[in-house]
Coordinates of C-alpha atoms and ligand atoms in Angstrom, one line a residue:
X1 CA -82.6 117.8 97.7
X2 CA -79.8 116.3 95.2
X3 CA -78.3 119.0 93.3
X4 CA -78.5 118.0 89.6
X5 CA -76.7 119.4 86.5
X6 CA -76.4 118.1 82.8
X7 CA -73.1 118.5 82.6
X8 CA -72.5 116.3 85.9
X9 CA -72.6 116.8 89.3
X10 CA -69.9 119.1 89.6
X11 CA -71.3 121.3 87.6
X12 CA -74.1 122.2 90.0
X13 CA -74.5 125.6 91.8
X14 CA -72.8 124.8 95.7
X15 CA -70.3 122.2 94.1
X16 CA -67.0 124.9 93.8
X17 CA -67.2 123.7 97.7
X18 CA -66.1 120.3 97.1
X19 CA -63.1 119.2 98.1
X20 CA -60.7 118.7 95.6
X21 CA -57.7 117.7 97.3
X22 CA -58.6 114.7 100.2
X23 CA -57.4 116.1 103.9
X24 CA -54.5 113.9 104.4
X25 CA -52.6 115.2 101.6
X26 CA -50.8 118.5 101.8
X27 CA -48.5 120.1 99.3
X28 CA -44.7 118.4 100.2
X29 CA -42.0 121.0 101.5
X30 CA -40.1 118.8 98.9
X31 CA -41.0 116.9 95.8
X32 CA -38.1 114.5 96.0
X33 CA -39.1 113.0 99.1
X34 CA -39.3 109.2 99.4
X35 CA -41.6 108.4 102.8
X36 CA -39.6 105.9 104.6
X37 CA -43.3 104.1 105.6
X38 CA -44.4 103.8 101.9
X39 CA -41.4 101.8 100.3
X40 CA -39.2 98.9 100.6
X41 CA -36.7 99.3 102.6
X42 CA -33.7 99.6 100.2
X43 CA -35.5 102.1 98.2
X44 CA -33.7 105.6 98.3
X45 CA -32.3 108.6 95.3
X46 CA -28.8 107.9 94.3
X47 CA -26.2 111.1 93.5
X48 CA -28.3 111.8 90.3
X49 CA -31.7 112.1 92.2
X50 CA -32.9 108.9 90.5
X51 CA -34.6 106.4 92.8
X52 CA -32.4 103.2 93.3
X53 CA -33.7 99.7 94.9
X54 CA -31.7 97.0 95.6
X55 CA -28.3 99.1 94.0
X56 CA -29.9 99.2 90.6
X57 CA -31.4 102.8 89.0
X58 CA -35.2 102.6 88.1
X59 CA -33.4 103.8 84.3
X60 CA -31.8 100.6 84.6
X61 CA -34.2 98.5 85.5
X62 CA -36.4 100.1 82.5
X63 CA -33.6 99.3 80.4
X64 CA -33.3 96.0 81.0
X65 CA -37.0 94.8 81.5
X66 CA -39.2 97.5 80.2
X67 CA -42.2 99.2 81.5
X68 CA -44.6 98.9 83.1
X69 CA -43.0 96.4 85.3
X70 CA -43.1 95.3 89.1
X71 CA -40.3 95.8 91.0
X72 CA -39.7 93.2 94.3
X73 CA -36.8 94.7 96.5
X74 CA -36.1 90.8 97.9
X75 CA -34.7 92.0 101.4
X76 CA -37.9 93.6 102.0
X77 CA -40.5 91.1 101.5
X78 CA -38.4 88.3 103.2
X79 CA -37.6 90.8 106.0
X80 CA -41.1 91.2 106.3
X81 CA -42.0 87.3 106.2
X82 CA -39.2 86.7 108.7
X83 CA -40.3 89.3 111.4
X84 CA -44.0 87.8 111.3
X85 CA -42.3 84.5 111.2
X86 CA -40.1 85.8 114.6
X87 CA -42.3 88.1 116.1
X88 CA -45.4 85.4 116.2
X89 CA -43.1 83.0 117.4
X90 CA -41.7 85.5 120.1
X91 CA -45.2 86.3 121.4
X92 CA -46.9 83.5 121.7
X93 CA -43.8 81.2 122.7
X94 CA -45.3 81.3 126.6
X95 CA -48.5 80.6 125.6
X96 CA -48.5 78.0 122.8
X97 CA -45.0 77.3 122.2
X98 CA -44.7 79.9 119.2
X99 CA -47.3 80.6 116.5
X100 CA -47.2 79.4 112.9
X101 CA -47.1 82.4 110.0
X102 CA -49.3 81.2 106.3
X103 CA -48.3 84.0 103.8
X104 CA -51.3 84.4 102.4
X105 CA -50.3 83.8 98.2
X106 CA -53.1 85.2 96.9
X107 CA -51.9 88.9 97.3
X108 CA -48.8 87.6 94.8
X109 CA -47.3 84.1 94.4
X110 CA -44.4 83.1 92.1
X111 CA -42.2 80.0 92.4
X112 CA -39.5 82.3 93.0
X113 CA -41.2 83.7 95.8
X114 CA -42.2 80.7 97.6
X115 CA -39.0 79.4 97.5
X116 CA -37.8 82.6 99.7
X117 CA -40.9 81.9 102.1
X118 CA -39.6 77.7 102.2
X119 CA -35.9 78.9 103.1
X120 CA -37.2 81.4 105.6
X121 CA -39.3 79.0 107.3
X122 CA -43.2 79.9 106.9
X123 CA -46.0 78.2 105.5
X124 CA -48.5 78.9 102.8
X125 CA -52.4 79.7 102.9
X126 CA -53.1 79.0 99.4
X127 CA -57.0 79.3 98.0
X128 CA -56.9 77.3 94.2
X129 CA -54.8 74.6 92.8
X130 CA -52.7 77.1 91.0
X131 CA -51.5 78.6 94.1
X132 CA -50.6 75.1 96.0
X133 CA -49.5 74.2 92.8
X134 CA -46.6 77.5 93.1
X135 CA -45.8 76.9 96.5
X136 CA -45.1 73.4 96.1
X137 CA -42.9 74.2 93.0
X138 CA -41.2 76.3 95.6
X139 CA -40.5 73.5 97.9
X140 CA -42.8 74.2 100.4
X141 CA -43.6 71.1 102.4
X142 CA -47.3 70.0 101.8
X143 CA -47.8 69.8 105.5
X144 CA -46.7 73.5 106.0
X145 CA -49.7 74.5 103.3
X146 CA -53.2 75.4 104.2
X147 CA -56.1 75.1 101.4
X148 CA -59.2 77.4 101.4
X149 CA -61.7 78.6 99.2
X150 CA -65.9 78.9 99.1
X151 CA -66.0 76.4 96.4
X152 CA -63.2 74.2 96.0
X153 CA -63.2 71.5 93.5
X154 CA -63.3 67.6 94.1
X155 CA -60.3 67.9 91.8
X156 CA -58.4 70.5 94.4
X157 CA -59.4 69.1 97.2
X158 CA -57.9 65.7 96.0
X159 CA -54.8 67.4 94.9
X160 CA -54.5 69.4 98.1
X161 CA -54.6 65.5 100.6
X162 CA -52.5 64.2 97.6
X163 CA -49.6 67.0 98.8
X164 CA -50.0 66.2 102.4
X165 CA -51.7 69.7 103.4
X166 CA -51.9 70.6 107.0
X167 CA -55.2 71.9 106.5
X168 CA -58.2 72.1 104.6
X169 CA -60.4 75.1 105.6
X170 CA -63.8 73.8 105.3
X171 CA -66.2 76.6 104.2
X172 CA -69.8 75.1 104.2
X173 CA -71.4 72.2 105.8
X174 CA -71.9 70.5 101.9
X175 CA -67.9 70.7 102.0
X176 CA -68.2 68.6 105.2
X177 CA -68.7 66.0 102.9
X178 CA -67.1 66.4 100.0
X179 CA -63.5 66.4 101.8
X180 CA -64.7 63.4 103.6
X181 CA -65.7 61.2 100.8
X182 CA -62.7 62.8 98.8
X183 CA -60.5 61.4 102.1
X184 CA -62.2 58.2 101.8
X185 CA -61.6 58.1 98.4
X186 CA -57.8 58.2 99.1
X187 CA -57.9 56.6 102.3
X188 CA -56.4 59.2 104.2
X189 CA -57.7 61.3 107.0
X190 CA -58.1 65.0 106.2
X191 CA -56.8 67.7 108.7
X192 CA -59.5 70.4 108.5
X193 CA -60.2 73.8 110.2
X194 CA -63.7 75.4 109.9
X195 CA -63.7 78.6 108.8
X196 CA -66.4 80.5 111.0
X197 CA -68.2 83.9 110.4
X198 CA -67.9 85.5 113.9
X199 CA -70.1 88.7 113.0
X200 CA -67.2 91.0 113.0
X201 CA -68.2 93.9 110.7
X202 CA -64.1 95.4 110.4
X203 CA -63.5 98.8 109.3
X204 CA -62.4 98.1 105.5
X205 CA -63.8 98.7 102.3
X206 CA -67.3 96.4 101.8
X207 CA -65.8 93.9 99.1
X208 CA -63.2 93.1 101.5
X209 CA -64.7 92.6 104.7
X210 CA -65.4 88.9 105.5
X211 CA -66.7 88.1 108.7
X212 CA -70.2 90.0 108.8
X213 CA -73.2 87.5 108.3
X214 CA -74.5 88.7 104.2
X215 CA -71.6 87.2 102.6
X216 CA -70.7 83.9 100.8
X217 CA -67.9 82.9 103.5
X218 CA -67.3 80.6 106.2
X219 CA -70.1 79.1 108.7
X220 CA -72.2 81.1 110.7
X221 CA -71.8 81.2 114.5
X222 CA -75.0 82.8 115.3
X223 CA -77.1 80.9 112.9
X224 CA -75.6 77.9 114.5
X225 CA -74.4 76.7 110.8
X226 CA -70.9 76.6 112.6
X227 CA -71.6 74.1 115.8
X228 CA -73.7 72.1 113.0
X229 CA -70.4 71.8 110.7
X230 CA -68.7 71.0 114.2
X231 CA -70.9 68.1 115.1
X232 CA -70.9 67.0 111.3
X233 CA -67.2 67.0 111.1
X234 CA -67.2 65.0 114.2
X235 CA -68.9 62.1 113.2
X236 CA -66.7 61.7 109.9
X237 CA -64.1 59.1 110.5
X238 CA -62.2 60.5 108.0
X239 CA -61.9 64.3 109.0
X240 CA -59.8 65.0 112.1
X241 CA -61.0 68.9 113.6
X242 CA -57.6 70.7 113.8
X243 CA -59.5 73.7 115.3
X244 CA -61.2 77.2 113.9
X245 CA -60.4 79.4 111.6
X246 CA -61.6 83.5 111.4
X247 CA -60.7 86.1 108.8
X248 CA -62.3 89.4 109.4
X249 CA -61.1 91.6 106.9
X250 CA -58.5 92.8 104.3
X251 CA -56.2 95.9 105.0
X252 CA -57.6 96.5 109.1
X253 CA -55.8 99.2 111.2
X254 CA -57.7 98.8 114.6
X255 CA -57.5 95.8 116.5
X256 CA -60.5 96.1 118.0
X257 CA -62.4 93.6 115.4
X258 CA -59.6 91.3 116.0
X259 CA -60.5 91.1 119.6
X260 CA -64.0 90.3 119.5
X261 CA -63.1 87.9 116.8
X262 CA -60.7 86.1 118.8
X263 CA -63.1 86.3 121.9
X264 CA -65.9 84.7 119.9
X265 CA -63.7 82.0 118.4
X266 CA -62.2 81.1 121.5
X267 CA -65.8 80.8 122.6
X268 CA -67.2 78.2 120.1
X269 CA -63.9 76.8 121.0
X270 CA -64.4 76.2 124.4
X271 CA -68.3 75.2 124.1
X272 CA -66.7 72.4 121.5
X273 CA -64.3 70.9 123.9
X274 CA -66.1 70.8 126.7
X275 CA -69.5 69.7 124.7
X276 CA -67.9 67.2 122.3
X277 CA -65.1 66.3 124.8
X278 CA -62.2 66.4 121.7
X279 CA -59.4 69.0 122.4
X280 CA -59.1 71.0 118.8
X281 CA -55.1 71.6 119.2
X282 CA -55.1 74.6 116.8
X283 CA -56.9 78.6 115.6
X284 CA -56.4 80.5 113.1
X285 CA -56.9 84.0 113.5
X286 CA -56.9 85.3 109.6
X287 CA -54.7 87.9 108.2
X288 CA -55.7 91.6 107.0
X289 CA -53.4 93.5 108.9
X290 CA -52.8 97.5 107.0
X291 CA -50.7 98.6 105.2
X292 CA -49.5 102.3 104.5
X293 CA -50.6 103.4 100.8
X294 CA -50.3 106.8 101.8
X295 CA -49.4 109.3 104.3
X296 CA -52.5 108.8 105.9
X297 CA -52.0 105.2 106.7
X298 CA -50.1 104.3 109.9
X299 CA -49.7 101.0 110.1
X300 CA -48.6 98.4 113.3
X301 CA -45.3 96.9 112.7
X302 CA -45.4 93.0 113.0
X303 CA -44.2 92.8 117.1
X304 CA -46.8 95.1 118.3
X305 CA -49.9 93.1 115.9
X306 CA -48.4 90.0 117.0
X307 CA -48.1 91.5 121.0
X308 CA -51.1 92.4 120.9
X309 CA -52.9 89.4 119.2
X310 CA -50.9 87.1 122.3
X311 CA -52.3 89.6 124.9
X312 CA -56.0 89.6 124.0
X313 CA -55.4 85.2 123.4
X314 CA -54.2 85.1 126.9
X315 CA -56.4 87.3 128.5
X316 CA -59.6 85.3 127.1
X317 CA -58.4 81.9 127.3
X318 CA -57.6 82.5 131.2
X319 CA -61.1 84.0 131.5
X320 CA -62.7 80.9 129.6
X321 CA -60.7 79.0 131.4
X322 CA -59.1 77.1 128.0
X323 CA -55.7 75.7 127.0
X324 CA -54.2 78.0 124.4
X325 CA -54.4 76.3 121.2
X326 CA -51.6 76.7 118.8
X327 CA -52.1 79.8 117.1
X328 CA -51.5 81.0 113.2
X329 CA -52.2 84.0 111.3
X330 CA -52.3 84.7 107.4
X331 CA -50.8 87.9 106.3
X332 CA -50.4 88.5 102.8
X333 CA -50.7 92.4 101.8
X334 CA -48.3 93.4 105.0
X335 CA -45.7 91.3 103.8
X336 CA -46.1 91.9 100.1
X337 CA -47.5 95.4 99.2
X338 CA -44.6 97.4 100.4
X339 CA -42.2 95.2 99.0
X340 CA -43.2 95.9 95.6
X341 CA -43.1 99.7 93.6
X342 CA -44.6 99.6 90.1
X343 CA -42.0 101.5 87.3
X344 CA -44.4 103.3 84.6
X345 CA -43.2 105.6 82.0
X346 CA -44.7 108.9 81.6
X347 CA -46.6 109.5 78.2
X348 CA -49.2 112.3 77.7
X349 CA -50.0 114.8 80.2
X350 CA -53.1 116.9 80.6
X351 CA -54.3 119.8 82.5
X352 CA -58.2 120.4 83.7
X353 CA -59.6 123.4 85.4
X354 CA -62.1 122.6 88.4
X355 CA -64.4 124.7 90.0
X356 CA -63.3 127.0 92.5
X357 CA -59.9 128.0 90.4
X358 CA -58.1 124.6 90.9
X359 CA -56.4 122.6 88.1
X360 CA -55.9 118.9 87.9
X361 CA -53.3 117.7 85.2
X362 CA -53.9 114.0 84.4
X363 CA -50.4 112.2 83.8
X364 CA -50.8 109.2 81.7
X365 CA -48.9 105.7 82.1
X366 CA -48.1 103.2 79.9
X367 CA -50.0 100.8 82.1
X368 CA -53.0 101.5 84.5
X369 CA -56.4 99.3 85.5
X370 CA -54.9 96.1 84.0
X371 CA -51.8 96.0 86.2
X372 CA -53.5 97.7 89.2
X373 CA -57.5 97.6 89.4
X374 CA -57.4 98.1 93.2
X375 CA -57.7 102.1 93.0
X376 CA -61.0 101.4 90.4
X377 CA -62.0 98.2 92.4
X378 CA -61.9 99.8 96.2
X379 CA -61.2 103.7 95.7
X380 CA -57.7 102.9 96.9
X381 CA -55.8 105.6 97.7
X382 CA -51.9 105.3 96.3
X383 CA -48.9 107.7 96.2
X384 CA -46.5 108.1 93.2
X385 CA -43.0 109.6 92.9
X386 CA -40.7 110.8 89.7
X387 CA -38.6 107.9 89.7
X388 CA -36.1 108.5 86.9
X389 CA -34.8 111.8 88.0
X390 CA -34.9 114.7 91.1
X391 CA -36.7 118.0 90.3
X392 CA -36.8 121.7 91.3
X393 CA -40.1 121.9 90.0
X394 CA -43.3 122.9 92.5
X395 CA -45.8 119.7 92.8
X396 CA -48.8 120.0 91.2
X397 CA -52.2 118.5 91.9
X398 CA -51.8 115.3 89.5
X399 CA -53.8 112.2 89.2
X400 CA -52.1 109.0 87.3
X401 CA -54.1 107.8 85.0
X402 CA -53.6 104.5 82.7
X403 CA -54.4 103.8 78.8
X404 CA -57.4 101.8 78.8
X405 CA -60.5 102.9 77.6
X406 CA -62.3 104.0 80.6
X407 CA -62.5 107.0 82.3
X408 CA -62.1 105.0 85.8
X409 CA -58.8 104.0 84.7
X410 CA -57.5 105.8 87.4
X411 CA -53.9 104.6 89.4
X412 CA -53.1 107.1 91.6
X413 CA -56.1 109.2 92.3
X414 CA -54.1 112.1 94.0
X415 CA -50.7 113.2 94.3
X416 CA -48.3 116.1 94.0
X417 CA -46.1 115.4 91.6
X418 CA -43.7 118.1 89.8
X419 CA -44.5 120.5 87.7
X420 CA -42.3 119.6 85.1
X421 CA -42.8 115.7 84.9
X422 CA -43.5 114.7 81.5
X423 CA -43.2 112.2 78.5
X424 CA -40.3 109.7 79.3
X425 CA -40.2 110.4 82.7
X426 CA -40.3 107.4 84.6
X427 CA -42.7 107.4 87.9
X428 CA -42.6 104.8 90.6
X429 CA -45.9 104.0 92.8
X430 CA -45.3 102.2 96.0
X431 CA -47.2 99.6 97.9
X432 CA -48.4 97.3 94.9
X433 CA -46.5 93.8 95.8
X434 CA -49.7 93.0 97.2
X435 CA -53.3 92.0 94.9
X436 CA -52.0 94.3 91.8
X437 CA -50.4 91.5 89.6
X438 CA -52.5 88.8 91.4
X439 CA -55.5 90.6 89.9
X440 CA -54.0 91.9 86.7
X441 CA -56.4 91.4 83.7
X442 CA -55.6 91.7 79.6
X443 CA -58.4 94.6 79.5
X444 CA -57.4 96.2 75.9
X445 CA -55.4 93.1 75.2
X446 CA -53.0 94.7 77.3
X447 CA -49.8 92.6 78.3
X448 CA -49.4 92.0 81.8
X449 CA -45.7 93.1 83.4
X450 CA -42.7 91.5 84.3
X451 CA -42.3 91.1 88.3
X452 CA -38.6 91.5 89.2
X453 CA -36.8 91.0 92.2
X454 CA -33.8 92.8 93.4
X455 CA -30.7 92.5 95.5
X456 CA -27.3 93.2 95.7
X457 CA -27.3 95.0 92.3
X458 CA -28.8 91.8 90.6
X459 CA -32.7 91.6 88.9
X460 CA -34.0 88.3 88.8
X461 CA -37.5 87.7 86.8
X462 CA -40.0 86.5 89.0
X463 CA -42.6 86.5 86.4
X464 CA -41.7 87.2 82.9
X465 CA -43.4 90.0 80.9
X466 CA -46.8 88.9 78.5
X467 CA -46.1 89.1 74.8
X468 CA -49.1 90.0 72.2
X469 CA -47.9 86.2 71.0
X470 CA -49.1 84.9 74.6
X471 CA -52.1 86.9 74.0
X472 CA -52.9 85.9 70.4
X473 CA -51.7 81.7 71.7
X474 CA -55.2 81.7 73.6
X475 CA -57.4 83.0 70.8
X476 CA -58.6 79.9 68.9
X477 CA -58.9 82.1 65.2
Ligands
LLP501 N1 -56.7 84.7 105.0 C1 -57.9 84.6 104.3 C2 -58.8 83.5 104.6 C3 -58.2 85.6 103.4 O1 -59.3 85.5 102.7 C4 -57.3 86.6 103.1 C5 -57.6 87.6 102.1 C6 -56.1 86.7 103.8 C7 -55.8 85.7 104.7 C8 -55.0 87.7 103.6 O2 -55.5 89.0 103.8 P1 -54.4 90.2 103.8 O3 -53.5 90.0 105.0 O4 -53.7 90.1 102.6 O5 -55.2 91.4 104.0 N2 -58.2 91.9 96.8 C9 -58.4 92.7 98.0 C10 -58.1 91.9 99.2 C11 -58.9 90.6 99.3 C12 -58.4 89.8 100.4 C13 -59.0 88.4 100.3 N3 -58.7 87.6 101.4 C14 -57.5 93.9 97.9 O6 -56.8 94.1 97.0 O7 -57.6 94.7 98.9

């Protein structure tokens, strides 16, 4: 029977057992310490014990740019872009001649940013005319962009085979006809993918797993929507079927759903060539791959996911007895989220007693649920660190909690920070270059932060910080 109190569950007789602290995290040996796995890779503590990235101090940074503000250490992200870009290209080189990389803009776009991803030589999946509209502004070539999306407009769609897209991801069979008659329109033939639901149910939180049946995306293969979209598409002169398309899942760990993905596209794939007699010359295997928010996350590097992505592509298209089609992949949160520490300074702090003798102290931000809604969105676990200065102090159970008027306004749900971290401290959180500003709101007619990259001792504004006068522009009085 449900134990039930009035003053909340936790108040009921058996509670004091609940754990207050989750298993993975354990009291540090020392406060100080930045885990290599959780931040970018020029992040360290200079002389004073203050965290530096890309040469500049955190108290410089603040200085300059304010808080709360995103912080993109350049070398990382477009370290990360360039060994997907190379280690894709590596493994599948014997089988497909290479493999093509699509950062996937939705977990953070600027012009700035897909300028880097144009030099460095990877294309774009983009979901909205806003974010093809970014990467072209960043000199990405239309034919290196990808378009998807559930419900894309006539006008995007248009605006997408205006820019000379490689591909449109179709998503229904209705859209079977809107891109062809949009195509005809133009008189231009539209390279399309179909974007199948394979049945995969991946290991991820429910709102971002994609590929089991009950959900709005893609076509489904055992309901035969999928080989009906195939035939459809094949009978419109102006749609040419690059090949398939399969995203499983957001932040995945085991590639076990990725295999049966990949064994059930290259399935369909086979039954369409051999049925239809076409060869479809591409696959897309989706993005998703983890990312390490915590301790607890041990994430593969880009060779092995690409390694072993090649092996389970060769071994089924020599047991189907297929050509391997050109390959691509669309990571976005591996490439982005650990590029990327939020700066917050430290306001009020608070101390609770739980059951069972233990004490929480809340540590408030000068940000929170508008500039990252992922922890009250997904129960994301994050990690936190005293940026501005080193301490001798213990660490004490904390949880980072924002300024909006909600009690789920949490940031960091649980950490150790020290004991003596306080009002004008400034505390860094790692791992939020990825679907934190993307999904940024105004909640509280809060301002949304400044992204800035850094390099060489130089910040660059990405994104420039919201005023209250952008705010009030919108309001029409
Ligand atoms: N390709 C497609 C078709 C997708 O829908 C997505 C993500 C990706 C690639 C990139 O997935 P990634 O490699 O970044 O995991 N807002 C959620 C994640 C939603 C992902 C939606 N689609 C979050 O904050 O966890």
């Amino acid at each position: 029977m449900a134990r039930t109190h009035e003053a909340g569950q936790l108040h009921a007789p058996g509670s004091s057992s609940i754990a207050y602290v989750p298993a993975w995290l354990t009291p540090p040996a020392d406060v100080n310490e930045l885990l290599p796995k959780l931040w970018a890779r020029t992040v360290e503590r200079g002389a004073d014990g203050a965290v530096r990235v890309g040469g500049l101090s955190v108290a410089e940074l603040a200085a300059e740019h304010g808080t709360p503000l995103y912080v993109l250490d350049e070398a990382d992200f477009r370290g990360r872009a360039v060994a997907f870009r190379d280690a894709f290209a590596a493994a599948f080189a014997d089988l497909c001649g290479g493999a093509d990389v699509y950062y996937a803009t939705k977990a953070f776009i600027a012009t700035g940013v897909a300028r880097w991803l144009a030099q460095d030589g990877l294309s774009l999946d983009t979901s909205s005319s806003g974010e093809l509209e970014l990467g072209l502004r960043g000199g990405v070539p239309g034919e290196r962009i990808a378009l998807h999306g559930n419900n894309k407009s006539r006008a995007e769609i248009e605006k997408a085979l205006r820019a000379g897209v490689g591909r449109i991801v179709v998503d229904s069979l209705q859209e079977v006809d809107v891109v062809a008659e949009v195509a005809a329109s133009l008189g231009v033939v539209a390279p399309v993918m179909l974007r199948i639901t394979v049945g995969v149910e991946a290991h991820t939180h429910s709102y971002i797993a994609t590929a089991h049946e009950d959900q709005k995306f893609g076509l489904s293969l055992s309901s035969g929507a999928a080989q009906a979209a195939v035939a459809k598409v094949l009978t419109r002169p102006e749609l040419r079927l690059l090949g398939l398309h399969s995203h499983i899942g957001s932040q995945i760990f085991d590639m076990g759903g990725f295999e049966v993905s990949a064994r059930r596209l290259l399935g369909l794939h086979r039954t369409v060539e051999r049925e239809h007699g076409v060869t479809l010359p591409e696959m897309d295997l989706g993005g998703g791959f983890g990312v390490a928010y915590t301790s607890e996350h041990d994430p593969l590097g880009p060779e092995e996911i690409a390694g072993r992505l090649a092996d389970i592509v060769a071994r089924e298209c020599l047991a189907q007895g297929i050509a391997v089609p050109r390959i691509s992949v669309e990571p976005g949160r591996a490439i982005a989220a650990p590029s990327t520490f939020t700066l917050y300074e430290v306001g009020t702090t608070k101390d609770v007693d739980l059951d069972g003798g233990v004490r929480r102290r809340y540590v408030s931000v000068d940000g929170g649920m508008s500039d990252n809604v992922r922890t009250a969105l997904y129960d994301a676990d994050y990690s936190a660190t005293l940026a501005s200065r080193a301490s001798g102090a213990p660490g004490v159970l904390s949880r980072v909690v924002g300024k909006h008027c909600e009690s789920g306004d949490v940031v960091v749900k649980d950490e150790f920070l020290p004991a003596d971290a306080g009002a004008g401290d400034l505390l860094a959180v790692p791992g939020t270059g990825a679907y934190c500003r993307s999904m940024a709101s105004n909640y509280n007619q809060i301002t949304r932060p400044a992204v800035v990259s850094v390099r060489d001792g130089v910040s660059t504004v990405l994104v420039r910080r919201e005023t209250p006068e952008d705010l009030l522009s919108l309001d029409a009085g």
